[in-house]
Amino acid sequence: MNKADIRKLLEKIKNNELEVEAALGILEDLPYKELGFAKIDNHREIRVGYPEVIYCEGKTVEQVKSIIEFMLTKDNNILATRANEKMYEVVESICADARYNALGRTITIQKREEPPTDSYIAIVAAGTSDLPVVEEAVETARILGNRVEKIIDVGVAGIHRLFAKLDIIRGAKVVIVIAGMEGALASIIGGLVDKPVIAVPTSVGYGANFGGLSALLSMLNSCASGVSVVNIDNGFGAAYNASIINKL
Amino acid sequence: MNKADIRKLLEKIKNNELEVEAALGILEDLPYKELGFAKIDNHREIRVGYPEVIYCEGKTVEQVKSIIEFMLTKDNNILATRANEKMYEVVESICADARYNALGRTITIQKREEPPTDSYIAIVAAGTSDLPVVEEAVETARILGNRVEKIIDVGVAGIHRLFAKLDIIRGAKVVIVIAGMEGALASIIGGLVDKPVIAVPTSVGYGANFGGLSALLSMLNSCASGVSVVNIDNGFGAAYNASIINKL
Amino acid sequence: MNKADIRKLLEKIKNNELEVEAALGILEDLPYKELGFAKIDNHREIRVGYPEVIYCEGKTVEQVKSIIEFMLTKDNNILATRANEKMYEVVESICADARYNALGRTITIQKREEPPTDSYIAIVAAGTSDLPVVEEAVETARILGNRVEKIIDVGVAGIHRLFAKLDIIRGAKVVIVIAGMEGALASIIGGLVDKPVIAVPTSVGYGANFGGLSALLSMLNSCASGVSVVNIDNGFGAAYNASIINKL
Amino acid sequence: MNKADIRKLLEKIKNNELEVEAALGILEDLPYKELGFAKIDNHREIRVGYPEVIYCEGKTVEQVKSIIEFMLTKDNNILATRANEKMYEVVESICADARYNALGRTITIQKREEPPTDSYIAIVAAGTSDLPVVEEAVETARILGNRVEKIIDVGVAGIHRLFAKLDIIRGAKVVIVIAGMEGALASIIGGLVDKPVIAVPTSVGYGANFGGLSALLSMLNSCASGVSVVNIDNGFGAAYNASIINKL
Amino acid sequence: MNKADIRKLLEKIKNNELEVEAALGILEDLPYKELGFAKIDNHREIRVGYPEVIYCEGKTVEQVKSIIEFMLTKDNNILATRANEKMYEVVESICADARYNALGRTITIQKREEPPTDSYIAIVAAGTSDLPVVEEAVETARILGNRVEKIIDVGVAGIHRLFAKLDIIRGAKVVIVIAGMEGALASIIGGLVDKPVIAVPTSVGYGANFGGLSALLSMLNSCASGVSVVNIDNGFGAAYNASIINKL
Amino acid sequence: MNKADIRKLLEKIKNNELEVEAALGILEDLPYKELGFAKIDNHREIRVGYPEVIYCEGKTVEQVKSIIEFMLTKDNNILATRANEKMYEVVESICADARYNALGRTITIQKREEPPTDSYIAIVAAGTSDLPVVEEAVETARILGNRVEKIIDVGVAGIHRLFAKLDIIRGAKVVIVIAGMEGALASIIGGLVDKPVIAVPTSVGYGANFGGLSALLSMLNSCASGVSVVNIDNGFGAAYNASIINKL
Amino acid sequence: MNKADIRKLLEKIKNNELEVEAALGILEDLPYKELGFAKIDNHREIRVGYPEVIYCEGKTVEQVKSIIEFMLTKDNNILATRANEKMYEVVESICADARYNALGRTITIQKREEPPTDSYIAIVAAGTSDLPVVEEAVETARILGNRVEKIIDVGVAGIHRLFAKLDIIRGAKVVIVIAGMEGALASIIGGLVDKPVIAVPTSVGYGANFGGLSALLSMLNSCASGVSVVNIDNGFGAAYNASIINKL
Amino acid sequence: MNKADIRKLLEKIKNNELEVEAALGILEDLPYKELGFAKIDNHREIRVGYPEVIYCEGKTVEQVKSIIEFMLTKDNNILATRANEKMYEVVESICADARYNALGRTITIQKREEPPTDSYIAIVAAGTSDLPVVEEAVETARILGNRVEKIIDVGVAGIHRLFAKLDIIRGAKVVIVIAGMEGALASIIGGLVDKPVIAVPTSVGYGANFGGLSALLSMLNSCASGVSVVNIDNGFGAAYNASIINKL
């Protein structure tokens, strides 16, 4: 329920098209829905512009099911991240439209069909091993209504592959750069475009990679100025952020 | 020299208003100017939209002077960060218009006077000790042509001070949040606004702060989704980033 | 065996209601009971007010069984933490009253039934994924005889959920705050209540969370003054501590 | 201004002993006082029971002076921590009653003289080098109205010194343990008393001490259950916390 | 083959009791035996007083078997550490005298039966979970010919259990202290005895234990002076070291 | 396709031995081959002298198969590292010549048979547990056309084993030193030879080894001057580097 | 006052050679002397065999003076470590016999002249920059009554320098190895001698040395078995430890 | 004294051109010269091809002087690194030919004038702030007899500056890449050349740079294969290494 929805509802009351009691029933879950083990933040879309997203890690299959069951009573697109196959099976059993991206580990349910944005988010990744993070970002950006251009395997060890795609990257309104190992791709792209660059370090690598620390520090210390960083492997966060910017 | 400047120059040649030799003299520094100890990236404004910024840390006073001396021959605003007082004195001796922000340690020279943007960047800070980073961000945002609203000392230990300023924060096109210690302010604001939030961890604190690590990790792990992070104490980077977004 | 029990026993001897030899038999395990692989600290209740608690991690099922078998010969409530299902099955086979909290991984045996305290401990948690730590804390607080109020899923990404519960939190004598990711909830609550706040960082999160380090550092650096911290995921320690305070 | 003060003021209005305009003047700074570079949280005493404390690190001498100047217009005790001698000199010039503890680096101004609590806080420290943290804790505890017992230089290398003082420690309502190096003292005392123990790791040590990390980790991993921990060298935070507990 | 063995062999040659060729056959493996994937250091007993010990981690079952097969051709006691059950089964199949300590994960083969030392090594451990490291230390000390006294579960949370055993500890020639969590036991004992103390941090614990880091740093920063430290969980190294000292 | 191949092709066109269209077909994949999930860098051999190597970690079996399938259409030797057995089985099904080194986890396909270099690379390792890294290095060095001498189990605990092999090490053109634990072998060899030494820290060890960190820091801080370092367990990188040097 | 001294005193009382009151005066400081800011552990010599040592870091000049002033009333040798020149000047003003080792930063006062031990401690150091730690160790060992052999600048970059001194090292009863950078010397010596080796990592180095961390980890992970480790730069602790062993 | 020098000397003896006694005097310092506080490794040139280099950090001015005084008696070029101005002044007083590079902090004395190598070492640096490390590398490379090409300020934020210099870089026999912040330059160049690349991370940066850690990890995790790494700020080590390779 976004601001426009509430305005419509209030105008209906004013115009006597809706009874107060009926409106109350619709509004009573507005701040949050108490599920016992969770409080679903229905107010969120009004406050920050998007409905709540379900982070499935550390939740039981039953909990994920209950949350989505409640959400299906509302008219919002639904996104669940870090979901395993079992979770998807249960969700599919209550909503046949649910889609699973096995690589990106996302469940998406498209309840509102709107045309995507004209401007697009470029999602650029260094290597094949970064694909799970890429897919999480792509699914997130799309369910939030954005056009996406995906450019993968353009890591700096063969930088001409990047230059061949520079026009597509420069044409974006905002750029997500996903890279593991030394994460140099973020600096390179940051030095070549005049758009905001959101960098996602990945845990791809071994040894002195220390679970993504090398790419994280690399991106935070980028000598290119237009780069900001999200958590390691956080494809969702980067896409969420990019979506806000893409819709400004 | 931005894209428009080059177009004008080329049109002048076409219209026989400018000799090729004269144009060559103007264009020969275009990619970069070789200073011996440095290569000034003149091409940068065309490529990423802003002229090069001078990071003074680790440079000698003489080097800073030489770089600015060269830059003054161009028609761009000049920003030098992490500059000490000695550097300012020398710069002032060659350009009386140079301004020094002692707290923010910036030198700015305004060569093009243009009206700032309508939309504004909100720069929000947790405590008085964060002011040096705030000032670096403010100076950067302004020299890049942005309107700025500054909201300081609204840390989460007294959260009502933040709520009193929420309207100003929500009115911004992009929000910079600057905080040390536990850096919780970024998450709070990230959960309250529908604009991109750029978080700057500061090195304010002691003990298990580990030079800003606590705020940095805190912000990277923010449970609010619209938050991206720059390096510790990097007020410049945050403002540069915010400026790109503010001008989209 | 607490101080009152010993006083009664000594008075019985004085009044010739108990033979010295019989008393000796009762007292001989007082300092500790030697089990070969462990020394059970029977003296502990006299010294620090509570009987010993069994930390099951790293112990074999047989060892846990032996320790509880001995403890059942005494008249104390029994708490075992970090217990797996196998341990519970064996314990239940020797004591049908044993209860298992699968989420919190605790085994409890209530041997003394006393009314809980009037004042209560508020146990506040940021997200659904923090529930295992919440449950360990709840079970610990209850077996130690405390009234408990549980407020969950009130993380700072939707801070209005917290404000809706502020009265219950403020009514407590001591507050436990459990949060992973950036752990900001501890600072927020620390700035809103005038009661001691015990913060428990959890390992919930990924990437730059580094196994709970982000929440730990965040809580240690809290800008709110009344916050102290226990080990990552240490729901038991927080509740034990809160119980001491609640009974002051 | 605490809750009782406000009630009195409101009753005066009700009884026509005070004009509304006059009351407004008194109340207008209630939520916070805007000083330009800082917002003083006057509402704090109502919310968390104590007036705001000034953390001087990272503030200029002028800023400290201005904040205290404003605070002197209120009827509260004043505490400034991490203050250097220059700050004290300036404060003394505007308030002759200001007292400086050079070792603990605190400035205190006693404006309300009330008898200290009957119960006391025991402040126990391992070595002579921990004294600066001890003094910060002692000054904080006293200005907040607590009776304090100080037991110093009882580190575990000569544990009989500790046992000689055990009665005083056990007699306290809450115990603060301050130790650097390996910080073992917190565990020892935690295993010997039935009172809440607040542990303060100090940065005393060298080499693999890593600025207090060794004592911090040691205390967080204490095998004694009643121990909670504050930031490295945070004598103020420990005493603030202890004061809340001591006054329960 | 130790120095005495070589002397005897050389004297036999001198006295014509042994042919040069036969002596050569005995001596040719002296420096090391080449096994293809390993070089067994036969010279070691002469150089540092003990034959080589087999560290099984990272070796295949076949490699362990081959090494022991060769070693069995010599007249030395054999010790293999970090051995799993499969390794033991294979070793037992070629040497029925091999003994396996499942908790300590050691395989021992006693080929020379000599009376243990008069003086003894005290092996003191904090908790039941430390037993695997204790057993590795005990097996190592015994196969090297030392008398051992084992004192377990005397951690500082119930320090009277330690004092009850202080005489046995003080009677040792060298003391090994094994503890996880905060590792305080090493400092306590270091402050109570006048013998060398070798501290072994264990990885027992969770959260801010960071795999034994807390106990390691604690022991390295011990305020008691006679404490030296070996690697985390290195029961073998501590016992090896203690054995050298015990035999001085 | 290396520089010589291209020259030949161009000369054929010049001499009318090859049609332009045919040449185009050969050249069109030159910069890179787009596989959808990956861009194979065909240009790499021209640019840096060797064809692309497949890093299998994080790739699916299908992806590895597709990449090798394409590569088999070219006339280059093929190397895949960090490959598991399943990957090998699939590769073998499309190319019977593929060889698997189970210890080193490499797949190699020798398509060009050329005599190895006269000068050789010495690959020296400290212990048996380092063998997987040794094998990765050996396979890499050989497929790149180098003669290799392997010297293993010469760790510093029995340094005479190293001295016995010093002549072979000194005879090499470049030396690779592979060691875990404290990694001292690199410094020893660095002080004994006048050839470039490439050090590979391995993750062999436990406790304060921290996944290879101890050997890594040790090697980076080597007091011997001719030592440079690659990532932990990076046998491939060391051999690749050594091969460049060996062929200078 | 050691055990022998007390026995003599008690015998004097028994033999009526000393009045009880006089004996009481001598004994009353036995457990510790209260100095207000410190408790001097007089009991220490009886308990652990040596009088207390003064660690001057973090103490004021006045505190050091007071402690030594009191100690001078006893008949013990005095050692103060980490002392600066000012401290020495003050100590010399009250005791002309005080000696200062400027490199090692120790003050020593020899009050009991006894012949040193026959057996000796070998103190071996890698480089000239390690000399301050060497000197601290030498002064400590000597004041505790040990014969010392100093072998310096024998780091592994030129290992023949070490071999030239091997006989002296092997002749010692216990060996201290002091090294910074990669600390490899400890492993080398550990593999060459059959005596206990106490390793002291130093903070000598830069960059990835991280204040001595590289040498510390190196030594803890030594593949030679007879090595134990003390804190970074802790020459005192190593010598204290070695002295206990040397006198066994 | 290198191998050729020794051969000449021995031939002179053989040909009766030199007396044995005289030769002995020349040879007696061969293995090392004992200076009391240091052992100068004269044998080093024979063993590893270059004379010993003086690392001045942590040495006194007097020690540096003594070492150079002795070295001047030999016929070798002399290099001292990390030297301050005072050291230089003293050295100049005993050798007027000594040259000081203030930026690189090196003292060099050219005693043998030989033509530099034909092939050259390319020393490439990212920014002006990296110049001190560049200068240390340049001085080292030159005193060791190498031709050097210096390419500075070509960091990845303006990557066209790098491409403009690519031919010079590709023409080198070995490439040194020096970069701080995120250190991406090493990966870029590693992907563009077919020569060995030695990467030097610098401590240039702030915040999450952690003293060079970000560039160090970045370079160790480089996705380009031909890159090896030396310690942070170790310009000397890189150049020493490069010199060995350049002279192969």
mmCIF file with all atom_site columns, C-alpha atoms in Angstrom, chain F residues 144-228:
data_model
loop_
_atom_site.group_PDB
_atom_site.id
_atom_site.type_symbol
_atom_site.label_atom_id
_atom_site.label_alt_id
_atom_site.label_comp_id
_atom_site.label_asym_id
_atom_site.label_entity_id
_atom_site.label_seq_id
_atom_site.pdbx_PDB_ins_code
_atom_site.Cartn_x
_atom_site.Cartn_y
_atom_site.Cartn_z
_atom_site.occupancy
_atom_site.B_iso_or_equiv
_atom_site.pdbx_formal_charge
_atom_site.auth_seq_id
_atom_site.auth_comp_id
_atom_site.auth_asym_id
_atom_site.auth_atom_id
_atom_site.pdbx_PDB_model_num
ATOM 1  C CA . LEU F 1 144 ? 53.671 -24.175 -20.004 1.00 0.00 ? 144 LEU F CA 1
ATOM 2  C CA . GLY F 1 145 ? 56.722 -25.998 -21.357 1.00 0.00 ? 145 GLY F CA 1
ATOM 3  C CA . ASN F 1 146 ? 59.214 -25.876 -18.517 1.00 0.00 ? 146 ASN F CA 1
ATOM 4  C CA . ARG F 1 147 ? 61.628 -28.464 -17.166 1.00 0.00 ? 147 ARG F CA 1
ATOM 5  C CA . VAL F 1 148 ? 60.925 -28.942 -13.453 1.00 0.00 ? 148 VAL F CA 1
ATOM 6  C CA . GLU F 1 149 ? 62.949 -30.310 -10.521 1.00 0.00 ? 149 GLU F CA 1
ATOM 7  C CA . LYS F 1 150 ? 60.870 -31.244 -7.464  1.00 0.00 ? 150 LYS F CA 1
ATOM 8  C CA . ILE F 1 151 ? 62.479 -31.232 -3.979  1.00 0.00 ? 151 ILE F CA 1
ATOM 9  C CA . ILE F 1 152 ? 60.047 -32.044 -1.192  1.00 0.00 ? 152 ILE F CA 1
ATOM 10 C CA . ASP F 1 153 ? 59.925 -32.513 2.585   1.00 0.00 ? 153 ASP F CA 1
ATOM 11 C CA . VAL F 1 154 ? 62.970 -30.351 3.292   1.00 0.00 ? 154 VAL F CA 1
ATOM 12 C CA . GLY F 1 155 ? 61.402 -28.156 6.008   1.00 0.00 ? 155 GLY F CA 1
ATOM 13 C CA . VAL F 1 156 ? 63.583 -26.272 8.444   1.00 0.00 ? 156 VAL F CA 1
ATOM 14 C CA . ALA F 1 157 ? 62.933 -28.616 11.391  1.00 0.00 ? 157 ALA F CA 1
ATOM 15 C CA . GLY F 1 158 ? 65.552 -30.889 9.787   1.00 0.00 ? 158 GLY F CA 1
ATOM 16 C CA . ILE F 1 159 ? 67.582 -28.436 7.778   1.00 0.00 ? 159 ILE F CA 1
ATOM 17 C CA . HIS F 1 160 ? 70.300 -30.922 6.754   1.00 0.00 ? 160 HIS F CA 1
ATOM 18 C CA . ARG F 1 161 ? 67.750 -32.424 4.336   1.00 0.00 ? 161 ARG F CA 1
ATOM 19 C CA . LEU F 1 162 ? 67.699 -29.058 2.588   1.00 0.00 ? 162 LEU F CA 1
ATOM 20 C CA . PHE F 1 163 ? 71.484 -28.715 2.442   1.00 0.00 ? 163 PHE F CA 1
ATOM 21 C CA . ALA F 1 164 ? 71.716 -32.151 0.801   1.00 0.00 ? 164 ALA F CA 1
ATOM 22 C CA . LYS F 1 165 ? 69.672 -30.775 -2.091  1.00 0.00 ? 165 LYS F CA 1
ATOM 23 C CA . LEU F 1 166 ? 71.214 -27.321 -2.305  1.00 0.00 ? 166 LEU F CA 1
ATOM 24 C CA . ASP F 1 167 ? 73.069 -27.979 -5.550  1.00 0.00 ? 167 ASP F CA 1
ATOM 25 C CA . ILE F 1 168 ? 69.893 -28.824 -7.432  1.00 0.00 ? 168 ILE F CA 1
ATOM 26 C CA . ILE F 1 169 ? 68.197 -25.733 -6.053  1.00 0.00 ? 169 ILE F CA 1
ATOM 27 C CA . ARG F 1 170 ? 71.134 -23.479 -6.907  1.00 0.00 ? 170 ARG F CA 1
ATOM 28 C CA . GLY F 1 171 ? 71.203 -24.873 -10.436 1.00 0.00 ? 171 GLY F CA 1
ATOM 29 C CA . ALA F 1 172 ? 67.698 -23.665 -11.241 1.00 0.00 ? 172 ALA F CA 1
ATOM 30 C CA . LYS F 1 173 ? 66.944 -20.449 -13.136 1.00 0.00 ? 173 LYS F CA 1
ATOM 31 C CA . VAL F 1 174 ? 64.105 -19.635 -10.755 1.00 0.00 ? 174 VAL F CA 1
ATOM 32 C CA . VAL F 1 175 ? 63.030 -21.242 -7.463  1.00 0.00 ? 175 VAL F CA 1
ATOM 33 C CA . ILE F 1 176 ? 59.520 -21.786 -6.093  1.00 0.00 ? 176 ILE F CA 1
ATOM 34 C CA . VAL F 1 177 ? 59.359 -22.347 -2.320  1.00 0.00 ? 177 VAL F CA 1
ATOM 35 C CA . ILE F 1 178 ? 56.154 -23.828 -0.916  1.00 0.00 ? 178 ILE F CA 1
ATOM 36 C CA . ALA F 1 179 ? 55.637 -23.938 2.854   1.00 0.00 ? 179 ALA F CA 1
ATOM 37 C CA . GLY F 1 180 ? 52.891 -23.732 5.461   1.00 0.00 ? 180 GLY F CA 1
ATOM 38 C CA . MET F 1 181 ? 53.099 -23.300 9.217   1.00 0.00 ? 181 MET F CA 1
ATOM 39 C CA . GLU F 1 182 ? 55.762 -20.626 9.826   1.00 0.00 ? 182 GLU F CA 1
ATOM 40 C CA . GLY F 1 183 ? 57.003 -20.589 6.229   1.00 0.00 ? 183 GLY F CA 1
ATOM 41 C CA . ALA F 1 184 ? 60.626 -20.124 7.268   1.00 0.00 ? 184 ALA F CA 1
ATOM 42 C CA . LEU F 1 185 ? 61.899 -22.155 4.331   1.00 0.00 ? 185 LEU F CA 1
ATOM 43 C CA . ALA F 1 186 ? 61.490 -19.179 1.973   1.00 0.00 ? 186 ALA F CA 1
ATOM 44 C CA . SER F 1 187 ? 63.849 -17.009 4.018   1.00 0.00 ? 187 SER F CA 1
ATOM 45 C CA . ILE F 1 188 ? 66.447 -19.763 4.356   1.00 0.00 ? 188 ILE F CA 1
ATOM 46 C CA . ILE F 1 189 ? 66.524 -20.445 0.635   1.00 0.00 ? 189 ILE F CA 1
ATOM 47 C CA . GLY F 1 190 ? 66.358 -16.736 -0.173  1.00 0.00 ? 190 GLY F CA 1
ATOM 48 C CA . GLY F 1 191 ? 69.575 -16.321 1.824   1.00 0.00 ? 191 GLY F CA 1
ATOM 49 C CA . LEU F 1 192 ? 71.327 -19.187 0.032   1.00 0.00 ? 192 LEU F CA 1
ATOM 50 C CA . VAL F 1 193 ? 70.684 -18.683 -3.691  1.00 0.00 ? 193 VAL F CA 1
ATOM 51 C CA . ASP F 1 194 ? 71.251 -15.926 -6.230  1.00 0.00 ? 194 ASP F CA 1
ATOM 52 C CA . LYS F 1 195 ? 68.097 -16.657 -8.245  1.00 0.00 ? 195 LYS F CA 1
ATOM 53 C CA . PRO F 1 196 ? 64.617 -15.162 -7.959  1.00 0.00 ? 196 PRO F CA 1
ATOM 54 C CA . VAL F 1 197 ? 62.604 -16.954 -5.275  1.00 0.00 ? 197 VAL F CA 1
ATOM 55 C CA . ILE F 1 198 ? 58.813 -17.073 -5.533  1.00 0.00 ? 198 ILE F CA 1
ATOM 56 C CA . ALA F 1 199 ? 57.269 -18.033 -2.207  1.00 0.00 ? 199 ALA F CA 1
ATOM 57 C CA . VAL F 1 200 ? 53.899 -19.763 -1.860  1.00 0.00 ? 200 VAL F CA 1
ATOM 58 C CA . PRO F 1 201 ? 52.447 -19.785 1.644   1.00 0.00 ? 201 PRO F CA 1
ATOM 59 C CA . THR F 1 202 ? 50.134 -22.752 2.204   1.00 0.00 ? 202 THR F CA 1
ATOM 60 C CA . SER F 1 203 ? 47.197 -23.144 4.537   1.00 0.00 ? 203 SER F CA 1
ATOM 61 C CA . VAL F 1 204 ? 48.855 -26.178 6.143   1.00 0.00 ? 204 VAL F CA 1
ATOM 62 C CA . GLY F 1 205 ? 48.734 -25.832 9.914   1.00 0.00 ? 205 GLY F CA 1
ATOM 63 C CA . TYR F 1 206 ? 46.167 -25.130 12.614  1.00 0.00 ? 206 TYR F CA 1
ATOM 64 C CA . GLY F 1 207 ? 45.348 -22.689 15.403  1.00 0.00 ? 207 GLY F CA 1
ATOM 65 C CA . ALA F 1 208 ? 47.283 -19.441 15.094  1.00 0.00 ? 208 ALA F CA 1
ATOM 66 C CA . ASN F 1 209 ? 47.998 -20.384 11.498  1.00 0.00 ? 209 ASN F CA 1
ATOM 67 C CA . PHE F 1 210 ? 44.695 -18.675 10.643  1.00 0.00 ? 210 PHE F CA 1
ATOM 68 C CA . GLY F 1 211 ? 44.296 -20.319 7.250   1.00 0.00 ? 211 GLY F CA 1
ATOM 69 C CA . GLY F 1 212 ? 47.807 -19.615 6.025   1.00 0.00 ? 212 GLY F CA 1
ATOM 70 C CA . LEU F 1 213 ? 48.167 -16.106 7.445   1.00 0.00 ? 213 LEU F CA 1
ATOM 71 C CA . SER F 1 214 ? 51.243 -17.032 9.482   1.00 0.00 ? 214 SER F CA 1
ATOM 72 C CA . ALA F 1 215 ? 53.196 -18.304 6.490   1.00 0.00 ? 215 ALA F CA 1
ATOM 73 C CA . LEU F 1 216 ? 51.965 -15.417 4.343   1.00 0.00 ? 216 LEU F CA 1
ATOM 74 C CA . LEU F 1 217 ? 53.135 -12.716 6.761   1.00 0.00 ? 217 LEU F CA 1
ATOM 75 C CA . SER F 1 218 ? 56.357 -14.606 7.364   1.00 0.00 ? 218 SER F CA 1
ATOM 76 C CA . MET F 1 219 ? 57.179 -14.671 3.674   1.00 0.00 ? 219 MET F CA 1
ATOM 77 C CA . LEU F 1 220 ? 56.219 -11.029 3.099   1.00 0.00 ? 220 LEU F CA 1
ATOM 78 C CA . ASN F 1 221 ? 58.541 -10.035 5.951   1.00 0.00 ? 221 ASN F CA 1
ATOM 79 C CA . SER F 1 222 ? 61.406 -12.232 4.811   1.00 0.00 ? 222 SER F CA 1
ATOM 80 C CA . CYS F 1 223 ? 64.761 -10.790 5.813   1.00 0.00 ? 223 CYS F CA 1
ATOM 81 C CA . ALA F 1 224 ? 66.213 -12.358 2.657   1.00 0.00 ? 224 ALA F CA 1
ATOM 82 C CA . SER F 1 225 ? 65.922 -9.864  -0.172  1.00 0.00 ? 225 SER F CA 1
ATOM 83 C CA . GLY F 1 226 ? 65.188 -11.880 -3.308  1.00 0.00 ? 226 GLY F CA 1
ATOM 84 C CA . VAL F 1 227 ? 61.812 -13.255 -2.227  1.00 0.00 ? 227 VAL F CA 1
ATOM 85 C CA . SER F 1 228 ? 58.434 -12.292 -3.680  1.00 0.00 ? 228 SER F CA 1
#
